[in-house]
Amino acid sequence: MIEVFRRQLALCKVRPGEVVAVLSMGDSLRDYARAFLAAARQLDAQVVDVNLQGSSSAEDRLKEFGKNPLASDPESMAKLKQADMVIDLLVASFSEQEFEIRNAGARMLLVCEEFEILKRMAPTLELKRRTEASYERLAGAKRFRFANAAGTDITYEFDHQYRSLMEYGFVDEPGRWDHWPAGLVARLAMDGGVNGRVVMNRGDIVYPRMNFLNEPVEFVIAAGQVTSIRGGKEADDLKRWMDDYNDPRAYAVSHIGWGTHTGAEWTLKGIGMDGRSYYGNVLFSLGPNVEFGGTNDTACHLDLPMRDCDAWLDDEQIIANGRLLPKDLRAIGR
Ligand SMILES: [Fe+2]
């Protein structure tokens, strides 16, 4: 583990004398904390172990996005803000405290996946290069359209109201945030700029419900809102799950983009970075958009990765049946 974490810190350009703070809570992921501290020491960094009292697990924390005990812990916040890099094992990411720490200049890496997955999806410079190329194309486009054999045909119109996002699994610049093990790009349409229908196919994944669909589920979308969800029992189950949040903003279409990680598998393992990052997927999402500068902070957040799609940016086809086509986006040998 120390060896794997040291390679990750080296990719994050941790230099001798830099301050690496490792943020954790209680016994949760303490093995990761100890290994990161040891790995950072091997790179001659100064280490700070910020271990908060408490007992909630990473899974618990993931369900409480945006809320964390740092809000009432100025002493720990001061330590984190003085660091050059923060390893977030607490899942303080996606909160006001995350922005505060990054605004102070620290780069921040969220790590809470299972070790087998971290290892298998350890990032590379090649992943960064391809993800950046994907990001530039997506951020520069006016339109994204995608389709699949189940009947999807939907268009996202872009303007420059919102920021785009890329995750390549490491943080090599001051103030940057990322999530190990991610590989994906994402963007929001302009307000009202999503129209068409998405038909998720059997075998596509529903996060965070963590299931594969056994039958197609259709989302009819007009002006950026899901107006109906059709299908069989699974469509009804999904709709009921969304309605339990009692928040009409759950029906807003959120980000769109695709996965870039060739190490990702189409499985339901861990917290689900595999399916979200799966190379050549289309990642369709409903619900919150604050990460992109929007105002929808509904707690109902669906990430819906789909395989075997076709996709176009403006008039160029970039994905054919789940294969990335442009040379700069394609992984070696894929
Ligand atoms: Fe999402």
PDB file of N, CA, C and O in Angstrom, residues 14 42 63 79 214 220 243 255 268:
ATOM      1  N   VAL A  14       4.544  15.736  -5.203  1.00  0.00           N
ATOM      2  CA  VAL A  14       4.925  16.054  -3.820  1.00  0.00           C
ATOM      3  C   VAL A  14       6.446  16.158  -3.751  1.00  0.00           C
ATOM      4  O   VAL A  14       7.158  15.254  -4.169  1.00  0.00           O
ATOM      5  N   GLN A  42       8.585   9.155   2.904  1.00  0.00           N
ATOM      6  CA  GLN A  42       9.595   8.608   1.984  1.00  0.00           C
ATOM      7  C   GLN A  42       9.979   9.612   0.911  1.00  0.00           C
ATOM      8  O   GLN A  42      11.066   9.561   0.365  1.00  0.00           O
ATOM      9  N   LYS A  63     -22.899   9.809   2.208  1.00  0.00           N
ATOM     10  CA  LYS A  63     -24.335  10.083   2.194  1.00  0.00           C
ATOM     11  C   LYS A  63     -24.633  11.467   2.750  1.00  0.00           C
ATOM     12  O   LYS A  63     -25.753  11.921   2.717  1.00  0.00           O
ATOM     13  N   LYS A  79      -4.766  23.746  10.206  1.00  0.00           N
ATOM     14  CA  LYS A  79      -3.711  22.813   9.771  1.00  0.00           C
ATOM     15  C   LYS A  79      -3.862  22.467   8.294  1.00  0.00           C
ATOM     16  O   LYS A  79      -2.891  22.389   7.546  1.00  0.00           O
ATOM     17  N   ASN A 214     -32.286  -4.448 -15.518  1.00  0.00           N
ATOM     18  CA  ASN A 214     -32.645  -5.699 -16.198  1.00  0.00           C
ATOM     19  C   ASN A 214     -33.576  -5.462 -17.366  1.00  0.00           C
ATOM     20  O   ASN A 214     -33.935  -6.382 -18.086  1.00  0.00           O
ATOM     21  N   VAL A 220     -38.045  10.894 -20.662  1.00  0.00           N
ATOM     22  CA  VAL A 220     -38.428  11.901 -21.658  1.00  0.00           C
ATOM     23  C   VAL A 220     -38.009  13.251 -21.096  1.00  0.00           C
ATOM     24  O   VAL A 220     -38.316  13.580 -19.940  1.00  0.00           O
ATOM     25  N   ASP A 243     -38.909  10.148  -5.912  1.00  0.00           N
ATOM     26  CA  ASP A 243     -39.997  10.903  -5.283  1.00  0.00           C
ATOM     27  C   ASP A 243     -39.901  10.908  -3.760  1.00  0.00           C
ATOM     28  O   ASP A 243     -40.422  11.816  -3.107  1.00  0.00           O
ATOM     29  N   HIS A 255     -25.158  16.921 -15.288  1.00  0.00           N
ATOM     30  CA  HIS A 255     -24.000  16.894 -16.201  1.00  0.00           C
ATOM     31  C   HIS A 255     -24.066  15.777 -17.243  1.00  0.00           C
ATOM     32  O   HIS A 255     -24.746  14.765 -17.062  1.00  0.00           O
ATOM     33  N   LEU A 268     -20.210  -3.392 -10.070  1.00  0.00           N
ATOM     34  CA  LEU A 268     -20.848  -2.595  -9.010  1.00  0.00           C
ATOM     35  C   LEU A 268     -19.966  -2.533  -7.776  1.00  0.00           C
ATOM     36  O   LEU A 268     -20.430  -2.244  -6.683  1.00  0.00           O
TER      37      LEU A 268
END
